């Protein structure tokens, strides 16, 4: 099964990078779930939680604010001014 | 002890003390460069991601955003100058200031008004000494830049950019900073921040790379509205980090040559003082011999 390559970066460092099954993030329009094969998209993040589901089903949570999210060719980049794992 | 000899000894002592200080500063800078470089590297993923996104939006939408369109008439230009807080770093700050002066001269030639935004105590001192005014200035923390400072600067310049020139705003923003090339080379660089030239980004994607057709959420304009200030921030932050790394490298180099010079001085003065001591002894001997001779002749008479 295809997986997503996820990169979570904050202004001064890269927070997390790896493979994942699903990413759920909160944009200004509402919550969005991203699965492999999603169309290319650029969205503005609302401050809130980003949930990343790994291949083995484990979850990673991070808080992110002031940023945006982009997905293309199953590469998800979450860019936030302030972000950290919780 | 002869006067001459004492003077030399004093000079040796003073050169030795200075050498201790410059050596310590050299070592401190050397250890900080590594950290500063790491910070530059750590912020790279962010600026790369932001630049990519901005390029994607810019190439895929033909929208007229105020931050990207060239105004027909540029009345006033802002120049952001990044210097250090402290001296003792060779020509670090003066290089940037000289570059900024050249840029201002060029802009004035084109009939533009120039206003300044200063970062670092050295730039502020330079302006105060010449009784020139700056719109805004930031002092402190140039050797360990914080993202919040970058955000403050970005907010200030973007706000000025969004104000019409008739109300004191600016139509163009340039920044001048030292780019960190290597431990030995730091090059003063002029970059035009606004109106945007995305292609000029440090991390510009290669030409062969094709951007996919993006869906924008909520819409292109809103995304660009949110993205461009972030892009400006990240460019300013990057400039600050580069400048900090350059500052440490320049200081290390300056302090190394100061230490070497102190060594040379000590060597020369040691030679001179040895000579002085020797000639003093010679003189004393000849005085004694001469005195004894004189006494002997007096007794013979």
Short mmCIF file of C-alpha atoms in Angstrom, two decimals:
data_model
loop_
_atom_site.label_atom_id
_atom_site.label_comp_id
_atom_site.label_asym_id
_atom_site.label_seq_id
_atom_site.Cartn_x
_atom_site.Cartn_y
_atom_site.Cartn_z
CA UNK A 1 0.00 0.00 0.00
CA UNK A 2 1.18 3.45 -0.79
CA UNK A 3 2.25 5.57 2.09
CA UNK A 4 2.65 9.26 2.67
CA UNK A 5 6.01 10.88 3.25
CA UNK A 6 5.46 13.39 5.96
CA UNK A 7 7.68 16.28 6.93
CA UNK A 8 6.83 18.48 9.86
CA UNK A 9 9.02 21.56 10.06
CA UNK A 10 9.10 24.56 12.35
CA UNK A 11 10.89 27.82 11.69
CA UNK A 12 14.11 26.88 13.42
CA UNK A 13 14.26 23.12 13.02
CA UNK A 14 12.74 20.05 11.44
CA UNK A 15 10.40 18.43 13.96
CA UNK A 16 9.58 15.08 12.47
CA UNK A 17 9.87 13.24 9.18
CA UNK A 18 8.83 9.76 8.16
CA UNK A 19 6.33 7.49 6.49
CA UNK A 20 2.70 7.54 7.50
CA UNK A 21 -0.66 6.08 6.58
CA UNK A 22 -2.77 9.11 7.27
CA UNK A 23 -2.44 12.73 8.32
CA UNK A 24 -5.20 14.71 9.93
CA UNK A 25 -4.73 18.45 10.26
CA UNK A 26 -6.83 21.47 10.99
CA UNK A 27 -6.99 24.09 8.25
CA UNK A 28 -8.87 27.36 8.34
CA UNK A 29 -11.73 25.60 6.51
CA UNK A 30 -11.95 22.79 9.01
CA UNK A 31 -10.32 19.47 9.69
CA UNK A 32 -8.89 17.59 6.76
CA UNK A 33 -7.69 14.03 6.51
CA UNK A 34 -5.05 13.16 3.96
CA UNK A 35 -4.56 9.68 2.57
CA UNK A 36 -2.14 8.49 -0.11
CA UNK A 37 -3.23 9.57 -3.57
CA UNK A 38 -4.69 12.88 -2.47
CA UNK A 39 -4.69 15.62 -5.12
CA UNK A 40 -2.01 18.30 -4.80
CA UNK A 41 -3.14 20.93 -2.38
CA UNK A 42 -1.93 23.96 -0.46
CA UNK A 43 -3.92 24.94 2.61
CA UNK A 44 -3.53 27.39 5.45
CA UNK A 45 -3.37 25.81 8.88
CA UNK A 46 -5.46 26.93 11.76
CA UNK A 47 -3.71 26.58 15.06
CA UNK A 48 -4.45 23.18 16.41
CA UNK A 49 -3.44 19.59 16.48
CA UNK A 50 -1.88 17.56 13.70
CA UNK A 51 -2.37 13.80 13.97
CA UNK A 52 -0.16 11.47 12.04
CA UNK A 53 -1.04 7.78 11.87
CA UNK A 54 1.98 5.61 11.24
CA UNK A 55 2.02 2.44 9.18
CA UNK A 56 1.87 0.23 12.25
CA UNK A 57 -1.14 2.08 13.49
CA UNK A 58 0.65 4.09 16.13
CA UNK A 59 -0.16 7.77 16.27
CA UNK A 60 1.92 10.90 16.58
CA UNK A 61 0.44 14.13 17.72
CA UNK A 62 1.88 17.57 17.26
CA UNK A 63 0.65 21.06 17.86
CA UNK A 64 1.18 23.51 15.06
CA UNK A 65 0.21 27.11 14.59
CA UNK A 66 0.72 29.80 11.99
CA UNK A 67 1.58 27.79 9.00
CA UNK A 68 0.45 25.90 5.97
CA UNK A 69 0.22 22.43 4.64
CA UNK A 70 1.06 21.13 1.22
CA UNK A 71 0.61 17.75 -0.38
CA UNK A 72 1.81 16.56 -3.75
CA UNK A 73 2.77 13.13 -5.04
CA UNK A 74 2.11 11.70 -1.57
CA UNK A 75 4.58 14.07 0.03
CA UNK A 76 3.02 16.02 2.85
CA UNK A 77 4.81 19.06 4.17
CA UNK A 78 3.46 20.74 7.25
CA UNK A 79 5.16 24.04 7.86
CA UNK A 80 4.49 26.01 10.99
CA UNK A 81 6.11 28.95 12.65
CA UNK A 82 5.78 27.22 15.99
CA UNK A 83 5.32 23.51 16.22
CA UNK A 84 6.16 20.73 18.59
CA UNK A 85 5.37 17.14 19.28
CA UNK A 86 2.97 16.45 22.10
CA UNK B 1 67.21 48.92 35.72
CA UNK B 2 67.66 51.27 32.81
CA UNK B 3 64.74 53.38 31.61
CA UNK B 4 64.90 51.85 28.14
CA UNK B 5 64.72 48.33 29.46
CA UNK B 6 61.76 49.14 31.69
CA UNK B 7 59.81 50.57 28.75
CA UNK B 8 60.39 47.42 26.72
CA UNK B 9 59.35 45.17 29.59
CA UNK B 10 56.11 47.16 29.97
CA UNK B 11 55.36 46.79 26.28
CA UNK B 12 55.98 43.05 26.38
CA UNK B 13 53.67 42.73 29.37
CA UNK B 14 50.89 44.67 27.64
CA UNK B 15 51.21 42.67 24.42
CA UNK B 16 51.02 39.46 26.44
CA UNK B 17 47.84 40.55 28.19
CA UNK B 18 46.22 41.55 24.91
CA UNK B 19 47.24 38.25 23.42
CA UNK B 20 45.47 36.36 26.19
CA UNK B 21 42.26 38.25 25.49
CA UNK B 22 42.37 37.87 21.72
CA UNK B 23 43.24 34.20 22.01
CA UNK B 24 40.24 33.63 24.27
CA UNK B 25 37.95 35.50 21.87
CA UNK B 26 39.29 33.48 18.98
CA UNK B 27 38.49 30.23 20.75
CA UNK B 28 35.02 31.40 21.76
CA UNK B 29 34.17 32.44 18.20
CA UNK B 30 35.50 29.19 16.82
CA UNK B 31 33.18 27.21 19.05
CA UNK B 32 30.21 29.44 18.23
CA UNK B 33 30.61 29.22 14.45
CA UNK B 34 29.77 25.54 14.57
CA UNK B 35 26.59 26.29 16.52
CA UNK B 36 25.64 29.15 14.19
CA UNK B 37 26.15 26.93 11.17
CA UNK B 38 23.96 24.27 12.73
CA UNK B 39 21.24 26.85 13.20
CA UNK B 40 21.48 27.84 9.55
CA UNK B 41 21.22 24.19 8.59
CA UNK B 42 18.31 23.61 10.98
CA UNK B 43 16.26 26.42 9.48
CA UNK B 44 16.87 25.24 5.92
CA UNK B 45 13.97 22.73 5.72
CA UNK B 46 11.55 25.48 6.70
CA UNK B 47 12.81 28.02 4.19
CA UNK B 48 12.96 25.36 1.49
CA UNK B 49 9.36 24.35 2.14
CA UNK B 50 8.19 27.96 2.20
CA UNK B 51 10.08 28.86 -0.98
CA UNK B 52 8.70 25.81 -2.75
CA UNK B 53 5.17 26.67 -1.78
CA UNK B 54 5.53 30.31 -2.83
CA UNK B 55 7.05 29.27 -6.16
CA UNK B 56 4.19 26.83 -6.67
CA UNK B 57 1.58 29.49 -6.04
CA UNK B 58 3.38 32.09 -8.10
CA UNK B 59 3.86 29.83 -11.11
CA UNK B 60 0.36 28.43 -11.07
CA UNK B 61 -1.74 31.46 -10.65
CA UNK B 62 -1.70 34.65 -12.61
CA UNK B 63 -3.11 36.69 -9.84
CA UNK B 64 -2.20 40.26 -9.10
CA UNK B 65 -1.06 40.31 -5.55
CA UNK B 66 0.31 43.60 -4.22
CA UNK B 67 3.37 41.84 -2.84
CA UNK B 68 4.35 40.43 -6.22
CA UNK B 69 3.46 43.21 -8.67
CA UNK B 70 5.98 45.84 -9.55
CA UNK B 71 4.58 49.32 -8.88
CA UNK B 72 4.76 51.67 -11.87
CA UNK B 73 6.46 54.41 -9.93
CA UNK B 74 8.78 53.71 -7.06
CA UNK B 75 8.94 56.73 -4.83
CA UNK B 76 10.59 55.37 -1.75
CA UNK B 77 12.76 52.35 -1.07
CA UNK B 78 13.56 50.78 2.27
CA UNK B 79 16.94 49.27 3.04
CA UNK B 80 17.30 46.78 5.87
CA UNK B 81 20.91 46.59 7.08
CA UNK B 82 22.14 43.63 9.12
CA UNK B 83 25.28 44.33 11.15
CA UNK B 84 26.64 43.01 14.43
CA UNK B 85 26.22 44.32 17.95
CA UNK B 86 29.90 44.19 18.78
CA UNK B 87 33.02 45.18 16.94
CA UNK B 88 36.33 43.31 16.96
CA UNK B 89 35.26 41.37 13.92
CA UNK B 90 37.45 42.92 11.29
CA UNK B 91 35.60 44.56 8.43
CA UNK B 92 32.39 42.65 9.11
CA UNK B 93 30.10 45.58 9.81
CA UNK B 94 31.88 48.15 7.68
CA UNK B 95 31.64 45.91 4.61
CA UNK B 96 27.88 45.71 4.95
CA UNK B 97 27.57 49.41 5.66
CA UNK B 98 29.69 50.25 2.63
CA UNK B 99 27.53 48.01 0.47
CA UNK B 100 24.43 49.71 1.87
CA UNK B 101 25.88 53.13 1.08
CA UNK B 102 26.50 52.09 -2.52
CA UNK B 103 22.98 50.74 -2.80
CA UNK B 104 21.54 53.96 -1.38
CA UNK B 105 23.55 56.03 -3.84
CA UNK B 106 22.22 53.90 -6.69
CA UNK B 107 18.63 54.17 -5.48
CA UNK B 108 18.92 57.93 -5.06
CA UNK B 109 20.30 58.18 -8.58
CA UNK B 110 17.12 56.51 -9.77
CA UNK B 111 15.18 59.25 -8.01
CA UNK B 112 14.04 57.18 -5.07
CA UNK B 113 13.86 58.24 -1.48
CA UNK B 114 15.73 55.89 0.85
CA UNK B 115 14.64 54.97 4.36
CA UNK B 116 16.53 52.65 6.66
CA UNK B 117 15.79 49.79 8.99
CA UNK B 118 18.80 48.90 11.11
CA UNK B 119 19.70 45.67 12.83
CA UNK B 120 22.67 45.60 15.20
CA UNK B 121 24.34 48.19 17.38
CA UNK B 122 27.09 48.89 14.83
CA UNK B 123 24.65 50.14 12.20
CA UNK B 124 22.85 52.27 14.78
CA UNK B 125 26.17 53.76 15.90
CA UNK B 126 27.15 54.47 12.30
CA UNK B 127 23.89 56.35 11.73
CA UNK B 128 23.96 58.24 15.01
CA UNK B 129 27.51 59.40 14.38
CA UNK B 130 26.48 60.85 11.03
CA UNK B 131 23.29 62.29 12.50
CA UNK B 132 21.15 60.35 10.11
CA UNK B 133 17.77 58.96 10.97
CA UNK B 134 16.48 55.43 10.65
CA UNK B 135 12.85 54.42 10.63
CA UNK B 136 13.30 51.58 13.04
CA UNK B 137 16.16 49.78 14.70
CA UNK B 138 16.75 46.51 16.50
CA UNK B 139 19.60 46.11 18.96
CA UNK B 140 20.89 43.05 20.72
CA UNK B 141 21.00 39.37 19.96
CA UNK B 142 22.67 39.55 16.57
CA UNK B 143 25.00 36.72 17.51
CA UNK B 144 22.09 34.44 18.40
CA UNK B 145 19.12 35.54 16.28
CA UNK B 146 15.64 34.59 17.43
CA UNK B 147 12.78 33.91 15.08
CA UNK B 148 10.56 36.36 16.92
CA UNK B 149 12.93 39.21 16.04
CA UNK B 150 12.79 38.17 12.39
CA UNK B 151 9.01 38.21 12.61
CA UNK B 152 9.05 41.70 14.13
CA UNK B 153 11.28 42.99 11.34
CA UNK B 154 9.16 41.28 8.70
CA UNK B 155 5.96 42.72 10.16
CA UNK B 156 7.47 46.20 10.18
CA UNK B 157 8.67 46.12 6.58
CA UNK B 158 5.53 44.45 5.21
CA UNK B 159 3.41 47.03 7.04
CA UNK B 160 5.51 49.83 5.51
CA UNK B 161 5.16 48.17 2.12
CA UNK B 162 1.38 48.01 2.43
CA UNK B 163 1.19 51.72 3.23
CA UNK B 164 0.97 54.00 0.18
CA UNK B 165 4.10 56.05 -0.45
CA UNK B 166 2.14 59.28 -0.04
CA UNK B 167 1.50 58.31 3.57
CA UNK B 168 5.10 57.45 4.32
CA UNK B 169 5.12 53.89 3.10
CA UNK B 170 7.69 52.29 0.83
CA UNK B 171 7.39 50.69 -2.60
CA UNK B 172 10.47 48.56 -2.52
CA UNK B 173 12.45 46.72 0.12
CA UNK B 174 16.08 45.70 -0.07
CA UNK B 175 18.19 43.95 2.49
CA UNK B 176 21.95 43.99 2.92
CA UNK B 177 23.67 41.29 4.94
CA UNK B 178 26.83 39.21 5.11
CA UNK B 179 26.39 35.86 3.42
CA UNK B 180 28.34 33.02 4.98
CA UNK B 181 30.33 31.39 2.20
CA UNK B 182 32.97 29.62 4.24
CA UNK B 183 35.05 30.08 7.36
CA UNK B 184 37.33 32.42 5.43
CA UNK B 185 34.91 34.19 3.12
CA UNK B 186 31.87 36.23 4.02
CA UNK B 187 30.38 38.26 1.23
CA UNK B 188 28.14 41.29 1.71
CA UNK B 189 25.03 40.68 -0.32
CA UNK B 190 22.15 42.85 -1.50
CA UNK B 191 18.79 41.18 -2.01
CA UNK B 192 15.54 42.77 -3.07
CA UNK B 193 12.84 41.37 -0.82
CA UNK B 194 9.79 43.13 -2.19
CA UNK B 195 8.28 43.22 -4.73
CA UNK B 196 8.96 39.55 -4.75
CA UNK B 197 11.43 37.82 -6.97
CA UNK B 198 10.75 34.26 -6.00
CA UNK B 199 13.15 32.86 -8.54
CA UNK B 200 15.98 34.50 -6.67
CA UNK B 201 15.36 32.40 -3.58
CA UNK B 202 18.32 30.72 -1.99
CA UNK B 203 16.61 27.39 -2.30
CA UNK B 204 15.07 27.97 -5.69
CA UNK B 205 13.79 24.72 -7.14
CA UNK B 206 15.51 23.60 -10.32
CA UNK B 207 13.97 24.44 -13.69
CA UNK B 208 13.39 20.84 -14.61
CA UNK B 209 11.10 20.37 -11.65
CA UNK B 210 7.47 20.54 -12.67
CA UNK B 211 5.00 21.75 -10.13
CA UNK B 212 1.74 19.86 -9.95
CA UNK B 213 -1.56 21.68 -10.31
CA UNK B 214 -2.43 22.66 -6.82
CA UNK B 215 -5.77 22.94 -5.19
CA UNK B 216 -5.82 25.92 -2.88
CA UNK B 217 -7.71 26.07 0.31
CA UNK B 218 -9.55 28.40 1.00
CA UNK B 219 -8.51 30.15 -2.26
CA UNK B 220 -5.40 31.35 -4.07
CA UNK B 221 -5.54 34.88 -2.78
CA UNK B 222 -5.96 33.89 0.84
CA UNK B 223 -3.18 31.34 0.57
CA UNK B 224 -0.87 33.89 -0.97
CA UNK B 225 -1.88 36.44 1.66
CA UNK B 226 -0.85 34.03 4.37
CA UNK B 227 2.18 32.66 2.57
CA UNK B 228 4.03 35.79 1.49
CA UNK B 229 4.59 37.30 4.95
CA UNK B 230 5.83 33.89 6.06
CA UNK B 231 8.20 33.84 3.10
CA UNK B 232 9.51 37.31 3.93
CA UNK B 233 9.99 36.25 7.55
CA UNK B 234 11.91 33.18 6.58
CA UNK B 235 14.15 35.17 4.22
CA UNK B 236 14.86 37.71 6.95
CA UNK B 237 15.50 34.97 9.51
CA UNK B 238 17.84 33.28 7.08
CA UNK B 239 19.71 36.57 6.54
CA UNK B 240 20.04 37.00 10.29
CA UNK B 241 21.39 33.48 10.77
CA UNK B 242 23.85 33.87 7.92
CA UNK B 243 24.93 37.18 9.32
CA UNK B 244 25.44 35.65 12.77
CA UNK B 245 27.55 32.82 11.37
CA UNK B 246 29.55 35.32 9.33
CA UNK B 247 30.05 37.50 12.38
CA UNK B 248 31.60 34.66 14.35
CA UNK B 249 33.78 33.64 11.41
CA UNK B 250 34.94 37.23 10.85
CA UNK B 251 35.67 37.64 14.55
CA UNK B 252 37.62 34.43 14.69
CA UNK B 253 39.73 35.53 11.74
CA UNK B 254 40.29 39.02 13.15
CA UNK B 255 41.22 37.65 16.57
CA UNK B 256 43.55 35.09 15.08
CA UNK B 257 45.52 37.76 13.25
CA UNK B 258 45.50 39.91 16.39
CA UNK B 259 46.99 37.01 18.36
CA UNK B 260 49.61 36.49 15.65
CA UNK B 261 50.46 40.16 15.68
CA UNK B 262 50.80 40.13 19.47
CA UNK B 263 53.23 37.22 19.10
CA UNK B 264 55.28 39.17 16.61
CA UNK B 265 55.32 42.24 18.88
CA UNK B 266 56.42 40.19 21.86
CA UNK B 267 59.23 38.68 19.84
CA UNK B 268 60.48 42.04 18.60
CA UNK B 269 60.29 43.68 21.99
CA UNK B 270 62.04 40.76 23.65
CA UNK B 271 64.92 41.16 21.20
CA UNK B 272 65.07 44.90 21.79
CA UNK B 273 64.96 44.48 25.54
CA UNK B 274 67.76 41.88 25.42
CA UNK B 275 69.81 44.28 23.40
CA UNK B 276 69.09 47.09 25.83
CA UNK B 277 70.05 44.89 28.79
CA UNK B 278 73.26 43.80 27.10
CA UNK B 279 74.29 47.32 26.22
CA UNK B 280 73.53 48.40 29.76
CA UNK B 281 75.85 45.70 31.10
CA UNK B 282 78.53 46.63 28.59
CA UNK B 283 78.26 50.22 29.63
CA UNK B 284 78.50 49.33 33.32
CA UNK B 285 81.58 47.21 32.72
CA UNK B 286 83.29 49.92 30.75
CA UNK B 287 82.39 52.41 33.46
CA UNK B 288 83.92 50.17 36.13
CA UNK B 289 87.03 49.49 34.08
CA UNK B 290 87.36 53.19 33.26
CA UNK B 291 86.87 54.13 36.92
CA UNK B 292 89.48 51.61 38.11
CA UNK B 293 91.92 52.88 35.46
CA UNK B 294 91.39 56.46 36.57
CA UNK B 295 91.96 55.52 40.24
CA UNK B 296 95.13 53.59 39.31
CA UNK B 297 96.55 56.60 37.43
CA UNK B 298 95.73 58.90 40.37
CA UNK B 299 97.60 56.58 42.81
CA UNK B 300 100.67 56.37 40.53
CA UNK B 301 101.06 60.15 40.55
#
